[in-house]
mmCIF file of C-alpha atoms in Angstrom:
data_model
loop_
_atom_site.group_PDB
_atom_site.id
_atom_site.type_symbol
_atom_site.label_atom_id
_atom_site.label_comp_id
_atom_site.label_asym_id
_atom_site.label_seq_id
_atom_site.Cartn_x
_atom_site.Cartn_y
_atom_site.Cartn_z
ATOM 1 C CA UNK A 9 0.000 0.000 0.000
ATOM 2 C CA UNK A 10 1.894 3.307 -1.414
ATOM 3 C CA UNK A 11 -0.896 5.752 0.285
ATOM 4 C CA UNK A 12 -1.422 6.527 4.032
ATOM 5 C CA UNK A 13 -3.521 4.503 6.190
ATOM 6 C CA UNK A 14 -5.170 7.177 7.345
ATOM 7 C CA UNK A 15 -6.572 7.854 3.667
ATOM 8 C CA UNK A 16 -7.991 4.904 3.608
ATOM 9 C CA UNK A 17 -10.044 5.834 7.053
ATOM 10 C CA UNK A 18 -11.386 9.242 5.200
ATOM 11 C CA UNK A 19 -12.166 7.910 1.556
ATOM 12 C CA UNK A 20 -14.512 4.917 3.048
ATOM 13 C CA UNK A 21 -16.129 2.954 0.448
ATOM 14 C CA UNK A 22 -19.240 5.027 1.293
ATOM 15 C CA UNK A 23 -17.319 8.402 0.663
ATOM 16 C CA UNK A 24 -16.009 6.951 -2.871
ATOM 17 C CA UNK A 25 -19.344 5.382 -3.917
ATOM 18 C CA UNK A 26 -20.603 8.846 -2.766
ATOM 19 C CA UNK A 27 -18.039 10.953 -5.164
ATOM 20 C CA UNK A 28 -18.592 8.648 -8.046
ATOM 21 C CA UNK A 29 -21.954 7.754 -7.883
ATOM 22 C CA UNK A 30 -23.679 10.576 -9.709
ATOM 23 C CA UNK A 31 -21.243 10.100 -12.653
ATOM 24 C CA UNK A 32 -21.690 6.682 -13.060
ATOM 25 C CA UNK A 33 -25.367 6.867 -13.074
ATOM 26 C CA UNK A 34 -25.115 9.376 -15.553
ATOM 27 C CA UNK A 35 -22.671 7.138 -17.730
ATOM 28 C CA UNK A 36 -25.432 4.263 -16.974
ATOM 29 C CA UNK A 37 -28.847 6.063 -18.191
ATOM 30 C CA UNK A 38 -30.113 4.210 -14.385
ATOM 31 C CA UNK A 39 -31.615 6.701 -11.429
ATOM 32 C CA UNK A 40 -27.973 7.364 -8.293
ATOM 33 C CA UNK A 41 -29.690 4.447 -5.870
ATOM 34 C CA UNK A 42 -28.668 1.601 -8.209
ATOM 35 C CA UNK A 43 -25.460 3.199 -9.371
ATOM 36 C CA UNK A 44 -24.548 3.328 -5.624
ATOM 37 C CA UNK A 45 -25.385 -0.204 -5.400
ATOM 38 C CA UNK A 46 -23.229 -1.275 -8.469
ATOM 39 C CA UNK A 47 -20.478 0.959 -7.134
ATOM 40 C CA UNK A 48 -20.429 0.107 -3.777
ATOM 41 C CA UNK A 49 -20.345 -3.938 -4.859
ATOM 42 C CA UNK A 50 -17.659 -3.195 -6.851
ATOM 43 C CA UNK A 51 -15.231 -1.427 -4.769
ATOM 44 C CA UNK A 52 -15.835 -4.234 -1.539
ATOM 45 C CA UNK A 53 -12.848 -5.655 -2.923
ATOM 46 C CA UNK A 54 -9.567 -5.398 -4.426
ATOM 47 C CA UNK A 55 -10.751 -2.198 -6.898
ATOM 48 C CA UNK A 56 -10.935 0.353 -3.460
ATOM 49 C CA UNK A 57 -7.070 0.436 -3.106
ATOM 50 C CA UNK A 58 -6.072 0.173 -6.407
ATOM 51 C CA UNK A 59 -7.978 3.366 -6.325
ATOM 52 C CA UNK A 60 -6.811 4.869 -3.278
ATOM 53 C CA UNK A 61 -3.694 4.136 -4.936
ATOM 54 C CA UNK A 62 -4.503 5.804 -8.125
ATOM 55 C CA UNK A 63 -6.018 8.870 -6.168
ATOM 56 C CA UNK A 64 -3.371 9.420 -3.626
ATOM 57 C CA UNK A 65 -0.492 9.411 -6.675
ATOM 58 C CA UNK A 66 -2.632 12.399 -8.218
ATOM 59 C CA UNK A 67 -2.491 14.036 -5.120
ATOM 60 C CA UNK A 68 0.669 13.862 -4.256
ATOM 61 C CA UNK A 69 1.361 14.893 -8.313
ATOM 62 C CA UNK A 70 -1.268 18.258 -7.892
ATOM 63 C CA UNK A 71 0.161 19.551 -4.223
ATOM 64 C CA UNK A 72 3.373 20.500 -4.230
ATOM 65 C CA UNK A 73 3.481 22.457 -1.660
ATOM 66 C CA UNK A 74 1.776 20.140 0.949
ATOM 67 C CA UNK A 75 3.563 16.962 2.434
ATOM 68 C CA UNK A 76 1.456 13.901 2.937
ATOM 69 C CA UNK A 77 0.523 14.800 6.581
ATOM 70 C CA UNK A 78 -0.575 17.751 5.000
ATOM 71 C CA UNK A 79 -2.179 16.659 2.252
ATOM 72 C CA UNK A 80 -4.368 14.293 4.161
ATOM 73 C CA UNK A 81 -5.323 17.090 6.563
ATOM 74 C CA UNK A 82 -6.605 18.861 3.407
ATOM 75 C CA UNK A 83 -8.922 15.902 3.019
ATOM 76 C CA UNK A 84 -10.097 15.656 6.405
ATOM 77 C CA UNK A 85 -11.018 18.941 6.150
ATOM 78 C CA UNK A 86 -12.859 18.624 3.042
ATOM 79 C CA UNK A 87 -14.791 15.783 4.182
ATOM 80 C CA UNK A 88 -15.217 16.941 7.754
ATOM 81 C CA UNK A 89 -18.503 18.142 7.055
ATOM 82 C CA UNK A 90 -20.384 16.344 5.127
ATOM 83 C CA UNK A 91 -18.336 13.485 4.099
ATOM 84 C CA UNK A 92 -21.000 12.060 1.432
ATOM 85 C CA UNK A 93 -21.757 14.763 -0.482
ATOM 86 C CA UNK A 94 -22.351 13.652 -3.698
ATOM 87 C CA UNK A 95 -18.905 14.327 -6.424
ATOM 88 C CA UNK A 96 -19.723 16.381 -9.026
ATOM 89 C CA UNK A 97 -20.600 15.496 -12.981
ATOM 90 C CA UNK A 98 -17.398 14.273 -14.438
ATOM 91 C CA UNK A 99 -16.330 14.698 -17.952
ATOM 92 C CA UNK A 100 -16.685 11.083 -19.490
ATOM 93 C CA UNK A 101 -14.376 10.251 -21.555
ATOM 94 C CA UNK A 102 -12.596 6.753 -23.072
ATOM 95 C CA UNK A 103 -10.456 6.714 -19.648
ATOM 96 C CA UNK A 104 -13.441 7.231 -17.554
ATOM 97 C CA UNK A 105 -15.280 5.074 -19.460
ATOM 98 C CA UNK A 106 -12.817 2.437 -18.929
ATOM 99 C CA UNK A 107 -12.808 2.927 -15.326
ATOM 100 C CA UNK A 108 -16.825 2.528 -14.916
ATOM 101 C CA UNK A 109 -16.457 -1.135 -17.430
ATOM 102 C CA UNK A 110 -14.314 -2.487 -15.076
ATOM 103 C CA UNK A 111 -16.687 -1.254 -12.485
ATOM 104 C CA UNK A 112 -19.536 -3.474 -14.959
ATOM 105 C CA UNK A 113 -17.009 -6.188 -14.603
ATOM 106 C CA UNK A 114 -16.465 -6.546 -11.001
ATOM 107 C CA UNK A 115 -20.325 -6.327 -10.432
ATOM 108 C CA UNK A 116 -21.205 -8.888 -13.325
ATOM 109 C CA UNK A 117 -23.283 -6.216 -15.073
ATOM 110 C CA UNK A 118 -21.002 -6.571 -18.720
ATOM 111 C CA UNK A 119 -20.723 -9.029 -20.996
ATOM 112 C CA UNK A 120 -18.244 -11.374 -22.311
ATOM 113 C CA UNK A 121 -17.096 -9.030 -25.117
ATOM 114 C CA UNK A 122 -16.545 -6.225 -22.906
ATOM 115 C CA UNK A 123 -14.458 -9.059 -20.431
ATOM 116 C CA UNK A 124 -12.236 -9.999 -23.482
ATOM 117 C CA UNK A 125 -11.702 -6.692 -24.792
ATOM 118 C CA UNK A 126 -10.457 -5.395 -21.444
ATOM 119 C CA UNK A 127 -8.602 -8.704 -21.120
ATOM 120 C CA UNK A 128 -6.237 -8.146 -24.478
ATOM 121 C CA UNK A 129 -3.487 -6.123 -24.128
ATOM 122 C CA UNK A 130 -5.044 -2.733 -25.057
ATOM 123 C CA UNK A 131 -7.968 -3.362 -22.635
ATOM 124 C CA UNK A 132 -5.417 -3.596 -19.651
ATOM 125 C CA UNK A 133 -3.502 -0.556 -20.849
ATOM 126 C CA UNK A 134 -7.082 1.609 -20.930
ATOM 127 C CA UNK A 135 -8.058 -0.128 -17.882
ATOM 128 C CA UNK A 136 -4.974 1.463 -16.133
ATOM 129 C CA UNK A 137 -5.453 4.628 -17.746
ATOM 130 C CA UNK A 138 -9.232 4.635 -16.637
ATOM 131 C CA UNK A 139 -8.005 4.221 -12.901
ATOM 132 C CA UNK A 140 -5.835 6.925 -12.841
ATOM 133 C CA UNK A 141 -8.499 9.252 -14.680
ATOM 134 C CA UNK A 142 -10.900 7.470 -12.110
ATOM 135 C CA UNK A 143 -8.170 8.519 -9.518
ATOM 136 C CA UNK A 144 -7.553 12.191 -10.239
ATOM 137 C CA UNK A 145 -11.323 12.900 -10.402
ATOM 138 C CA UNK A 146 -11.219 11.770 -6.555
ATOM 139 C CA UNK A 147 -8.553 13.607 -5.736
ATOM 140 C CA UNK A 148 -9.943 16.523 -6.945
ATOM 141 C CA UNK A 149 -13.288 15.656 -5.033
ATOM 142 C CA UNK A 150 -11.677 15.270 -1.854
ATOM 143 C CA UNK A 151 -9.461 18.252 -2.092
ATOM 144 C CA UNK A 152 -11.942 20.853 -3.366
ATOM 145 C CA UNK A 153 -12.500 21.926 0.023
ATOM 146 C CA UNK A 154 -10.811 24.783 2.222
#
């Protein structure tokens, strides 16, 4: 694990599923309960540090100025009071887009073409590149405060 513990005790499942959820529903055509749902599935396993992962490298790549006590401060702060706020509308693009089919994936909700595209080569590479889009949108969302 390359981010801080303590990120991990801010940007709960809940608080991610919170940040993303309006984007994915979006994405989805289906009403923010069920994208919750889907989201929240999804990131009970190993897809919430991978993206703590992705988000705390965009961080640390966006504050110079902080160091990571610092920097985790800032999202205490941020969070401190009202932790599930829903994120704002992301731009979705291919990376994004990438991000929210291995969401599909993890919850079951794609099908086998979508598996063995993102299972060639090229699917892995815009699978990575969708987590770290996936991860600078949260660090943005949990830094936007004071």
């Amino acid at each position: 694990m390359s981010y801080p513990p303590r990120l991990a005790h801010l940007a709960t499942r809940a608080v991610v599923v919170a940040k993303l959820a309006p984007t994915y529903a979006q994405a989805h055509h289906i009403d923010e309960e069920e994208a919750a749902q889907r989201l929240s599935s999804a990131l009970a396993g190993r897809m919430l540090p991978s993206l703590l992962e992705s988000t705390w490298t965009a961080m640390r790549g966006t504050a110079k100025r902080l160091t990571d006590d610092g920097l985790v401060e800032k999202v205490a702060t941020t969070l401190g009071e009202r932790p599930m706020r829903p994120g704002r509308m992301a731009q979705v693009g291919p990376a994004l887009s990438a991000f929210f089919i291995l969401v599909d994936l993890e919850v079951g909700t794609a099908g086998d073409a979508a598996r063995r595209v993102m299972e060639s080569d090229e699917g892995r590479r815009r699978g990575a590149e969708g987590l770290a889009e996936a991860g600078r949108f949260l660090a943005a969302e949990l830094t936007r405060g004071k």
